[in-house]
Coordinates of C-alpha atoms and ligand atoms in Angstrom, one line a residue:
Chain C
M1 CA -18.3 -20.6 22.0
T2 CA -21.6 -20.4 24.4
A3 CA -25.0 -20.9 22.3
A4 CA -25.5 -17.5 21.7
S5 CA -22.4 -16.6 20.4
V6 CA -21.9 -14.5 17.7
L7 CA -18.0 -14.9 16.7
S8 CA -15.1 -17.0 18.5
V9 CA -12.3 -16.4 18.2
E10 CA -9.6 -20.0 18.3
S11 CA -5.7 -20.8 19.1
V12 CA -5.3 -17.5 16.0
T13 CA -1.8 -17.3 15.9
K14 CA -0.6 -14.9 13.6
V15 CA 2.9 -15.1 12.6
F16 CA 4.2 -12.1 10.3
S17 CA 7.3 -13.8 7.9
G18 CA 9.5 -12.0 5.4
A19 CA 11.9 -12.4 3.3
G20 CA 15.1 -11.1 4.5
K21 CA 13.8 -10.4 8.4
P22 CA 13.1 -13.0 11.1
D23 CA 9.3 -13.6 11.9
L24 CA 7.2 -11.9 14.2
V25 CA 4.7 -13.1 16.2
A26 CA 2.3 -10.8 16.5
L27 CA -0.1 -13.4 18.2
E28 CA 0.3 -16.2 19.8
D29 CA -2.8 -18.8 20.4
V30 CA -5.4 -15.8 21.0
S31 CA -9.3 -17.8 21.9
F32 CA -12.3 -16.1 23.3
S33 CA -15.9 -15.3 21.7
V34 CA -18.5 -12.4 22.3
G35 CA -22.6 -13.3 23.2
D36 CA -25.0 -12.1 20.8
G37 CA -25.3 -8.7 21.3
E38 CA -22.1 -7.7 23.5
F39 CA -20.0 -5.2 23.9
V40 CA -16.3 -6.3 24.0
A41 CA -13.5 -4.3 25.0
I42 CA -9.6 -5.3 24.2
V43 CA -7.3 -3.6 25.4
G44 CA -3.4 -4.1 25.7
A45 CA 0.3 -2.3 24.9
S46 CA 1.1 -1.1 21.8
G47 CA 2.4 -3.6 19.2
S48 CA 0.4 -6.1 21.4
G49 CA -1.2 -7.6 17.8
K50 CA -5.0 -5.7 18.9
S51 CA -4.8 -3.8 14.9
T52 CA -4.5 -8.0 13.6
L53 CA -7.1 -9.2 15.6
L54 CA -9.2 -7.4 13.8
R55 CA -8.0 -7.5 10.4
I56 CA -8.0 -11.4 11.0
I57 CA -12.3 -10.9 12.5
D58 CA -12.0 -8.7 9.1
G59 CA -11.4 -11.2 7.1
L60 CA -7.8 -8.8 6.0
L61 CA -5.6 -10.8 6.5
P62 CA -6.0 -14.7 6.7
A63 CA -4.2 -16.6 10.2
T64 CA -1.2 -18.3 10.2
S65 CA -2.6 -20.8 12.0
G66 CA -6.7 -21.3 14.2
A67 CA -9.9 -20.2 13.5
V68 CA -12.2 -17.5 13.3
R69 CA -16.2 -17.9 13.7
V70 CA -19.0 -15.9 13.1
G71 CA -22.2 -17.5 13.3
G72 CA -20.1 -20.3 13.4
E73 CA -18.8 -19.9 9.7
A74 CA -14.7 -20.1 9.2
V75 CA -14.0 -16.2 7.7
T76 CA -11.8 -16.6 4.6
H77 CA -12.1 -13.4 3.6
P78 CA -14.5 -10.1 4.5
G79 CA -18.4 -9.9 4.2
F80 CA -21.2 -8.0 5.1
D81 CA -21.9 -9.8 8.8
R82 CA -18.6 -7.2 10.0
A83 CA -17.5 -4.4 9.1
M84 CA -14.7 -2.0 10.4
V85 CA -13.8 1.0 11.4
F86 CA -10.1 1.4 11.2
Q87 CA -7.8 3.9 13.5
Q88 CA -7.2 5.7 10.8
D89 CA -9.4 8.3 8.7
C90 CA -10.1 7.1 5.5
L91 CA -13.4 8.1 4.3
L92 CA -12.8 8.7 0.3
P93 CA -11.9 12.5 0.1
W94 CA -13.6 12.7 -3.4
K95 CA -17.5 11.8 -2.2
T96 CA -19.2 13.6 -0.4
V97 CA -21.0 12.2 3.6
L98 CA -24.2 10.8 1.3
D99 CA -22.3 9.1 -1.1
N100 CA -18.8 8.1 1.5
V101 CA -22.0 6.3 4.0
A102 CA -24.0 4.8 1.3
Y103 CA -20.8 3.6 -0.5
G104 CA -20.5 -0.4 2.3
L105 CA -23.8 -0.4 0.3
V106 CA -23.2 1.0 -3.0
I107 CA -19.8 -2.4 -3.7
G108 CA -22.1 -4.2 -2.2
G109 CA -25.1 -4.0 -5.5
A110 CA -26.9 -2.1 -4.3
K111 CA -28.8 0.1 -6.1
I112 CA -27.9 4.5 -5.9
A113 CA -31.2 5.4 -5.0
D114 CA -31.8 3.2 -2.3
A115 CA -28.2 3.1 -0.7
H116 CA -28.7 6.6 -0.6
E117 CA -32.8 6.2 1.3
T118 CA -30.2 4.2 3.7
A119 CA -27.4 5.9 3.9
R120 CA -29.4 9.1 5.1
R121 CA -31.4 7.6 7.3
F122 CA -27.5 6.5 9.0
V123 CA -26.0 10.2 8.1
Q124 CA -28.7 11.2 10.9
M125 CA -28.4 8.4 13.6
A126 CA -25.1 9.6 13.3
G127 CA -26.1 13.2 14.4
L128 CA -24.5 14.8 10.3
T129 CA -27.6 16.7 9.0
G130 CA -27.2 19.1 6.9
F131 CA -24.0 17.5 6.5
E132 CA -24.9 15.2 3.5
H133 CA -23.3 16.8 0.6
H134 CA -19.9 17.7 2.4
Y135 CA -17.1 16.4 1.9
P136 CA -14.5 14.7 3.8
H137 CA -12.6 17.6 4.6
Q138 CA -14.9 20.3 5.6
L139 CA -15.7 18.5 8.8
S140 CA -13.7 18.6 11.9
G141 CA -12.4 14.7 13.7
G142 CA -15.0 14.3 15.3
M143 CA -17.7 14.7 12.3
R144 CA -15.3 12.4 9.9
Q145 CA -15.2 10.0 12.5
R146 CA -18.9 9.9 12.9
V147 CA -19.0 9.0 9.0
N148 CA -16.8 6.9 8.9
V149 CA -19.2 4.4 12.4
A150 CA -22.5 5.7 10.0
R151 CA -20.6 4.1 6.2
A152 CA -20.2 1.1 9.7
L153 CA -23.4 1.1 10.6
A154 CA -25.2 1.5 7.3
V155 CA -25.1 -2.1 6.0
N156 CA -26.7 -3.7 8.2
P157 CA -23.6 -6.0 10.1
R158 CA -23.8 -8.2 12.9
I159 CA -19.9 -7.6 14.0
L160 CA -18.9 -4.4 14.2
L161 CA -15.3 -3.5 14.6
L162 CA -14.3 -0.4 16.2
D163 CA -9.6 0.1 15.4
E164 CA -9.1 3.2 17.5
P165 CA -12.0 4.9 16.9
F166 CA -11.3 8.3 19.2
A167 CA -7.4 7.4 19.2
A168 CA -6.8 10.5 16.6
L169 CA -9.7 13.3 19.9
D170 CA -9.1 15.6 21.2
A171 CA -10.7 14.8 25.6
Q172 CA -13.8 16.5 25.1
T173 CA -15.0 15.4 21.6
R174 CA -13.2 11.9 22.5
E175 CA -16.2 11.4 25.5
I176 CA -19.2 13.0 23.4
M177 CA -18.9 10.3 20.5
Q178 CA -18.3 7.6 23.4
G179 CA -21.7 8.4 24.2
E180 CA -22.7 9.2 21.0
L181 CA -21.7 5.4 20.5
L182 CA -23.3 4.3 23.0
N183 CA -26.5 5.7 21.6
I184 CA -26.0 4.0 18.6
W185 CA -25.5 0.9 20.3
S186 CA -28.4 0.6 22.7
E187 CA -30.3 1.9 19.1
S188 CA -28.5 -0.8 16.6
R189 CA -27.4 -3.6 18.7
T190 CA -25.2 -4.9 16.3
T191 CA -22.0 -6.6 18.5
V192 CA -19.7 -4.4 18.7
V193 CA -15.5 -4.8 19.4
L194 CA -13.8 -2.2 20.2
I195 CA -9.8 -1.1 20.2
T196 CA -8.7 0.2 22.8
H197 CA -5.8 1.6 24.6
Q198 CA -7.5 4.7 26.6
I199 CA -8.4 1.8 29.6
E200 CA -11.4 4.3 30.8
E201 CA -13.0 3.9 27.8
A202 CA -12.8 -0.1 27.3
V203 CA -14.6 -0.2 30.9
F204 CA -16.8 2.6 30.4
L205 CA -18.1 1.1 27.5
S206 CA -18.5 -2.5 26.7
D207 CA -19.7 -5.4 28.8
R208 CA -16.5 -7.4 28.9
V209 CA -12.7 -6.2 28.7
V210 CA -10.4 -9.0 26.9
V211 CA -6.9 -7.3 28.1
F212 CA -4.0 -8.2 26.9
S213 CA -0.7 -9.2 27.4
A214 CA 2.0 -7.6 25.6
R215 CA 4.0 -9.4 22.5
P216 CA 3.5 -11.7 21.2
G217 CA 0.0 -10.9 21.5
S218 CA -2.7 -13.6 23.8
V219 CA -5.6 -13.4 25.4
R220 CA -4.2 -12.3 29.1
E221 CA -7.1 -12.0 31.1
E222 CA -11.3 -11.1 30.6
I223 CA -12.7 -8.9 33.1
P224 CA -16.8 -8.6 32.8
V225 CA -18.3 -5.5 33.7
P226 CA -20.9 -5.3 36.0
L227 CA -22.3 -1.5 34.9
P228 CA -25.5 -1.5 35.0
R229 CA -27.2 0.0 31.3
P230 CA -27.3 3.0 30.1
R231 CA -24.1 3.9 31.5
T232 CA -23.7 7.9 32.4
M233 CA -21.2 9.9 33.8
E234 CA -21.3 9.6 37.2
M235 CA -21.0 6.2 36.7
K236 CA -17.1 7.1 36.3
R237 CA -16.8 8.5 39.5
S238 CA -18.5 5.0 41.5
E239 CA -16.1 2.9 43.4
V240 CA -17.3 0.2 41.2
F241 CA -15.8 1.5 37.9
V242 CA -12.5 3.2 39.9
S243 CA -12.0 -0.8 40.5
L244 CA -11.9 -2.2 37.4
V245 CA -9.8 0.4 36.0
D246 CA -7.7 -0.3 38.6
R247 CA -7.7 -4.0 38.2
V248 CA -7.3 -3.9 34.5
W249 CA -3.5 -0.6 34.8
R250 CA -2.0 -3.3 36.9
L251 CA -2.5 -6.4 34.5
I252 CA -1.8 -4.2 32.0
E253 CA 1.1 -2.6 34.2
H254 CA 2.3 -5.9 34.5
E255 CA 3.2 -6.5 31.1
V256 CA 4.7 -3.4 29.9
R257 CA 7.2 -4.5 33.3
K258 CA 7.4 -7.5 31.4
A259 CA 8.3 -6.1 28.4
V260 CA 11.2 -3.6 29.4
E261 CA 12.2 -6.3 31.3
E262 CA 13.1 -8.0 28.1
G263 CA 13.6 -5.3 26.2
M264 CA 16.3 -4.3 29.1
A265 CA 17.9 -8.7 28.7
Chain M
M1 CA -0.2 53.1 1.6
G2 CA -3.9 51.4 2.3
S3 CA -5.1 50.9 -1.4
I4 CA -2.2 49.7 -2.6
S5 CA -2.0 46.8 0.2
G6 CA -6.8 46.1 -0.4
L7 CA -5.5 45.4 -4.4
L8 CA -3.1 43.8 -3.4
D9 CA -5.1 41.4 -1.4
F10 CA -7.7 41.3 -4.2
L11 CA -5.1 40.4 -6.3
E12 CA -3.9 37.6 -3.9
S13 CA -7.4 36.1 -3.4
K14 CA -8.7 33.8 -5.2
G15 CA -11.6 33.8 -8.0
R16 CA -12.5 34.4 -11.6
A17 CA -12.8 38.5 -11.7
A18 CA -8.6 38.4 -9.6
A19 CA -7.7 36.1 -11.8
T20 CA -8.8 37.7 -14.6
A21 CA -7.3 41.0 -13.3
R22 CA -3.7 38.9 -12.8
L23 CA -3.8 37.9 -16.5
L24 CA -4.7 41.6 -18.0
L25 CA -2.4 42.7 -15.4
S26 CA 1.2 40.7 -16.9
V27 CA 0.3 40.9 -20.4
A28 CA -0.3 44.9 -19.6
F29 CA 3.1 44.7 -18.0
V30 CA 4.8 42.6 -20.8
L31 CA 3.6 45.3 -24.5
V32 CA 5.4 47.7 -21.8
V33 CA 7.9 46.8 -21.5
W34 CA 7.8 45.5 -25.4
E35 CA 7.2 48.8 -26.7
A36 CA 10.1 50.7 -23.7
V37 CA 12.6 47.6 -26.0
A38 CA 11.0 48.3 -29.6
S39 CA 11.3 52.5 -28.8
V40 CA 14.5 52.5 -27.3
V41 CA 16.5 49.3 -30.2
E42 CA 16.8 50.9 -33.6
S43 CA 17.6 47.2 -35.4
R44 CA 13.7 46.7 -36.6
L45 CA 15.2 42.7 -37.0
L46 CA 16.1 42.6 -33.6
I47 CA 12.5 43.5 -31.8
V48 CA 9.9 44.7 -33.7
P49 CA 6.8 47.4 -31.0
P50 CA 3.4 45.6 -30.2
L51 CA 1.7 47.2 -32.5
E52 CA 3.4 46.1 -36.7
V53 CA 3.0 43.2 -34.3
A54 CA -0.4 43.2 -34.6
Q55 CA -0.4 44.7 -38.0
A56 CA 1.5 41.5 -39.2
L57 CA -0.7 39.3 -37.4
S58 CA -3.9 40.5 -39.6
E59 CA -2.0 41.1 -43.0
E60 CA -1.3 37.3 -42.7
S61 CA -5.2 36.6 -41.4
A62 CA -6.4 38.4 -44.2
S63 CA -4.0 36.2 -46.9
G64 CA -5.6 32.7 -45.2
A65 CA -1.5 31.8 -44.7
L66 CA -2.6 32.4 -40.2
W67 CA -5.2 29.9 -41.3
T68 CA -3.6 27.8 -43.1
N69 CA -0.5 27.4 -40.8
A70 CA -3.2 26.6 -38.2
V71 CA -5.0 24.8 -40.0
A72 CA -1.4 22.9 -40.1
T73 CA 0.1 22.5 -36.8
I74 CA -3.7 22.9 -34.7
G75 CA -5.2 19.6 -36.9
A76 CA -1.4 17.5 -36.4
V77 CA -1.5 17.7 -32.5
A78 CA -5.7 17.7 -32.0
I79 CA -4.6 14.9 -33.8
S80 CA -1.8 13.3 -31.8
F81 CA -1.9 14.6 -27.7
P82 CA -5.1 13.1 -27.6
I83 CA -3.9 9.8 -29.0
A84 CA -0.7 11.1 -26.5
A85 CA -2.5 11.0 -23.0
L86 CA -4.3 7.4 -24.2
I87 CA -0.7 5.6 -24.7
G88 CA 0.6 7.2 -21.7
I89 CA -2.0 6.7 -20.0
S90 CA -2.3 2.5 -20.6
V91 CA 1.7 3.1 -20.6
G92 CA 1.5 3.9 -17.1
L93 CA -1.3 2.1 -15.9
A94 CA 0.3 -1.6 -17.1
L95 CA 2.9 0.2 -14.8
A96 CA 1.5 0.7 -12.0
S97 CA -0.7 -3.2 -12.5
S98 CA 2.4 -5.1 -13.0
R99 CA 5.5 -5.7 -11.2
F100 CA 7.2 -8.2 -13.7
L101 CA 6.6 -5.0 -16.5
A102 CA 7.5 -1.6 -14.1
L103 CA 10.8 -4.2 -12.9
T104 CA 11.8 -5.2 -16.8
A105 CA 10.0 -2.1 -18.9
G106 CA 10.1 0.6 -16.7
P107 CA 13.7 1.7 -15.9
L108 CA 14.3 1.4 -20.1
L109 CA 11.3 4.1 -19.6
T110 CA 12.5 6.3 -17.5
A111 CA 15.7 6.2 -19.0
L112 CA 14.2 7.5 -22.4
N113 CA 12.3 10.0 -20.1
S114 CA 16.2 11.7 -19.5
V115 CA 17.2 11.9 -23.0
P116 CA 15.5 14.4 -25.2
V117 CA 14.1 11.9 -27.9
I118 CA 12.8 15.6 -29.8
A119 CA 16.9 15.7 -31.0
L120 CA 15.8 12.5 -33.1
A121 CA 13.0 15.2 -34.6
P122 CA 15.3 14.9 -38.1
L123 CA 15.6 10.6 -38.3
F124 CA 11.7 10.7 -37.7
I125 CA 11.1 12.9 -41.2
A126 CA 13.9 10.9 -42.8
W127 CA 12.3 8.1 -41.9
L128 CA 9.3 9.0 -42.5
G129 CA 8.8 11.4 -44.9
L130 CA 7.3 14.6 -44.7
G131 CA 4.2 14.0 -43.9
F132 CA 1.9 14.0 -41.2
A133 CA 3.0 10.6 -40.4
S134 CA 7.3 12.2 -38.6
K135 CA 5.5 14.7 -36.9
F136 CA 2.3 12.0 -35.4
V137 CA 5.3 9.9 -34.0
I138 CA 7.5 12.9 -32.8
V139 CA 4.4 14.9 -31.4
T140 CA 3.7 11.3 -29.2
I141 CA 7.1 9.8 -28.4
F142 CA 7.8 13.2 -27.1
S143 CA 4.9 13.5 -25.1
M144 CA 3.4 11.2 -23.6
F145 CA 6.4 10.2 -21.6
P146 CA 4.8 13.1 -18.5
I147 CA 1.5 11.4 -18.7
L148 CA 3.1 8.5 -18.7
V149 CA 5.0 8.6 -15.9
T150 CA 2.8 10.5 -13.5
T151 CA -0.3 8.2 -14.0
E152 CA 2.3 4.9 -13.0
V153 CA 2.8 7.2 -10.4
G154 CA -0.7 8.1 -8.8
L155 CA -2.0 5.1 -9.0
R156 CA 1.3 3.7 -6.5
A157 CA 0.0 6.7 -4.8
T158 CA -2.6 5.3 -3.7
D159 CA -3.9 6.0 0.4
R160 CA -3.3 1.8 0.9
H161 CA -6.0 2.8 4.9
L162 CA -8.3 3.8 1.4
V163 CA -7.5 0.3 -0.4
E164 CA -7.6 -1.4 2.4
A165 CA -11.0 0.2 3.9
A166 CA -12.6 -1.1 0.3
R167 CA -11.3 -4.6 0.8
S168 CA -12.9 -4.7 3.7
F169 CA -17.1 -4.0 2.6
N170 CA -15.5 -6.9 0.2
A171 CA -14.8 -5.0 -2.9
S172 CA -13.6 -6.1 -6.6
Y173 CA -10.5 -5.9 -8.1
W174 CA -12.2 -4.0 -10.2
Q175 CA -14.2 -1.6 -7.8
I176 CA -11.4 -0.8 -5.5
F177 CA -9.5 0.8 -8.8
R178 CA -13.1 2.6 -10.5
T179 CA -14.1 4.2 -7.2
V180 CA -10.5 4.3 -5.0
T181 CA -7.2 3.4 -7.5
L182 CA -8.4 6.1 -10.3
P183 CA -10.3 9.1 -8.2
F184 CA -6.9 9.1 -5.8
A185 CA -4.9 9.1 -9.4
L186 CA -6.6 11.0 -11.5
P187 CA -5.0 14.8 -10.6
F188 CA -1.8 13.6 -10.8
I189 CA -3.1 12.2 -14.2
I190 CA -4.1 15.3 -15.2
S191 CA -0.6 17.6 -14.3
G192 CA 1.0 15.0 -16.1
I193 CA -1.4 16.1 -18.9
R194 CA -0.7 19.8 -18.1
V195 CA 2.5 19.8 -19.0
G196 CA 2.5 16.8 -21.4
W197 CA 0.1 20.0 -23.8
A198 CA 3.1 22.0 -23.2
R199 CA 5.9 19.1 -24.9
A200 CA 3.3 18.5 -27.7
L201 CA 3.4 22.3 -28.6
V202 CA 8.0 21.5 -28.8
A203 CA 7.0 19.0 -30.5
I204 CA 4.8 19.7 -33.4
I205 CA 7.0 23.1 -34.0
V206 CA 10.6 21.4 -33.7
A207 CA 9.1 19.1 -35.8
E208 CA 7.5 21.5 -38.4
F209 CA 11.0 22.7 -38.1
F210 CA 12.5 20.8 -40.0
G211 CA 10.1 19.5 -42.4
A212 CA 6.2 20.3 -43.3
F213 CA 4.9 23.6 -46.1
A214 CA 3.1 24.7 -43.3
G215 CA 2.4 26.0 -40.0
F216 CA 3.6 27.5 -36.7
G217 CA 7.3 26.3 -37.1
F218 CA 7.0 26.4 -41.0
A219 CA 6.0 29.9 -40.9
I220 CA 8.2 31.1 -37.7
L221 CA 11.4 29.3 -39.8
A222 CA 10.7 31.0 -42.9
A223 CA 10.0 34.9 -41.8
G224 CA 13.1 33.8 -39.7
Q225 CA 14.9 33.1 -43.0
S226 CA 13.4 35.8 -45.1
F227 CA 14.6 38.5 -41.7
D228 CA 10.3 39.0 -41.1
T229 CA 10.4 40.1 -37.1
A230 CA 6.8 41.0 -37.7
V231 CA 5.4 38.0 -38.7
L232 CA 8.1 35.0 -36.2
L233 CA 6.8 37.5 -33.2
A234 CA 3.6 37.4 -34.6
Y235 CA 3.3 32.9 -34.5
V236 CA 5.5 33.1 -32.0
I237 CA 2.2 34.6 -29.9
L238 CA -0.3 33.1 -31.0
L239 CA 1.8 29.7 -29.7
G240 CA 2.2 31.1 -27.0
I241 CA -1.3 31.7 -26.1
L242 CA -2.3 28.4 -27.4
G243 CA 0.0 26.9 -24.8
L244 CA -1.3 29.1 -22.3
S245 CA -5.2 28.5 -22.6
G246 CA -4.6 25.3 -23.0
S247 CA -2.6 25.4 -19.7
L248 CA -5.2 26.9 -18.1
F249 CA -8.2 25.0 -19.3
F250 CA -6.0 21.7 -17.2
E251 CA -5.9 23.5 -14.1
W252 CA -9.4 24.2 -14.6
L253 CA -10.4 19.9 -14.5
E254 CA -7.9 19.4 -11.2
R255 CA -9.7 21.7 -9.8
R256 CA -12.9 20.4 -10.5
L257 CA -12.2 16.9 -10.7
A258 CA -10.2 17.1 -7.3
P259 CA -12.4 19.5 -5.0
W260 CA -10.6 18.5 -2.1
R261 CA -6.8 19.2 -3.0
Q262 CA -7.5 23.0 -2.6
D263 CA -9.4 24.3 0.6
Q264 CA -7.7 22.0 3.3
Ligands
ADP301 N1 2.0 -6.1 7.5 C1 2.8 -6.7 8.9 N2 4.2 -6.6 8.0 C2 4.9 -7.1 8.4 N3 4.6 -7.4 10.5 C3 3.3 -6.2 11.7 C4 2.3 -6.1 10.4 N4 1.9 -5.4 10.5 C5 1.6 -5.7 12.1 N5 3.2 -6.5 12.2 C6 3.9 -6.2 13.2 O1 2.7 -7.0 14.1 C7 3.1 -6.1 16.2 C8 1.4 -5.7 16.2 O2 1.3 -4.6 15.1 P1 -0.4 -4.1 15.4 O3 -1.2 -5.5 15.5 O4 -0.4 -2.9 15.2 O5 -0.2 -3.9 17.5 P2 -1.1 -3.2 17.5 O6 -2.2 -3.1 17.5 O7 -1.7 -4.3 19.2 O8 -0.4 -2.1 18.4 C9 3.8 -5.2 15.4 O9 5.1 -5.5 16.1 C10 4.0 -5.2 14.5 O10 4.8 -4.6 13.4
MG302 MG1 -3.2 -0.5 16.8

């Protein structure tokens, strides 16, 4: 919670309790903060509550206890200071690329013409010029995910929340998308919180990797990434990169082992 | 060989020309079989060749009976069916948006849907008389159920990820309904309307069987009782055309409103 921190997660705990089911503690006492313009990646085993945390930050879910603050203000519901890109394809199939990108703006009350003008800029930024009037089902998976990112950025959020945005893409497309995300980010200078299960992706893209422990999720360690910007593909072979990936992997491996042992006990 | 498979490929292809060719081909097929059977079967009570049916049709038209009947039947359906669709959509909406209603009224409506309500037609006529009211009620009740059911199913089937994405833009309940849930349910609703349309035609004929002084159902019954098979078949064919054109129209509408469901 430095002076420049734009997002702070303060002792967030989330318990899911359903009728007839035992309580499930998804997050336990999660705290970290993100500086203005910072790119933070969260890695952790599957089921460690990463998506749940992102939903709480976005305001889609209430925390059981603790608080999320954006610019000092407590988050109670979704707002235009945050925008989310979901793991699943969430484009409206009956809207064109342009209308999908304009969607958030229109929901926010912008005039259609203004929304389209802004949307056109972000369509271009996402490298989709010429596809404005295509429907999502006419696009490839990579293009669709670019539309998702463009739609989120179009509302000009202070914080961009990305939940495993490239998980469904093949390895080559994923690599290209990583580079494009960095380009877009360096242009827009928004703050980014990225969830990924790919350690290389986390290290390559971020300024800091937050490693989650297995369920109940909590922050196990925060690892700064001292690689210079702009990031290049060659850096992936550098000693710093390799040793960082190795370090994160060791932490995760430990968590996975712990989870397996707990499962056997 | 090559030209035959080429022809089949053409018939299978999408597009208006292929669809028209398919339709013409099946009509021609029916006419040929019909003519063949009529030339084998002697009794003109059982079957009448196509040409005689066409003749009967033009006589009905010349005498003005055709138009009286058409106005009675199409008029009754044209007023009842839109109202049935409106009621079906509204009740489906209510069921989809209220858990209480879905739990209480839902099972009752499902039970009613599986009862052949059409069997109650004589009862409605006894209550409401031979006029428009009984036809209206019979058509409305019988045709609204598929619309009601598909509306509820469509609204409930909405991808919850799409709803969550809308929520993340802080969309209100009404905005989510307008921009996500309703467009998602629309093709479901229209396919319900398509089924409802076929039911509406059945309902109006049954209603006219039991009590009417004009209409296709009345004419069919009268022709049957005077053993005039040519006139009977003429009206049945008109009904078929009415049903088919409605079905084609709603199919077209479904494609127009949900282009993403076609070529994926
Ligand atoms: N709405 C919910 N109701 C009940 N349990 C949930 C809900 N959402 C997530 N969970 C549970 O919380 C845990 C964490 O899920 P999630 O946040 O999706 O993990 P991750 O994204 O790290 O894989 C999982 O065990 C999941 O089953
Ligand atoms: Mg997840």
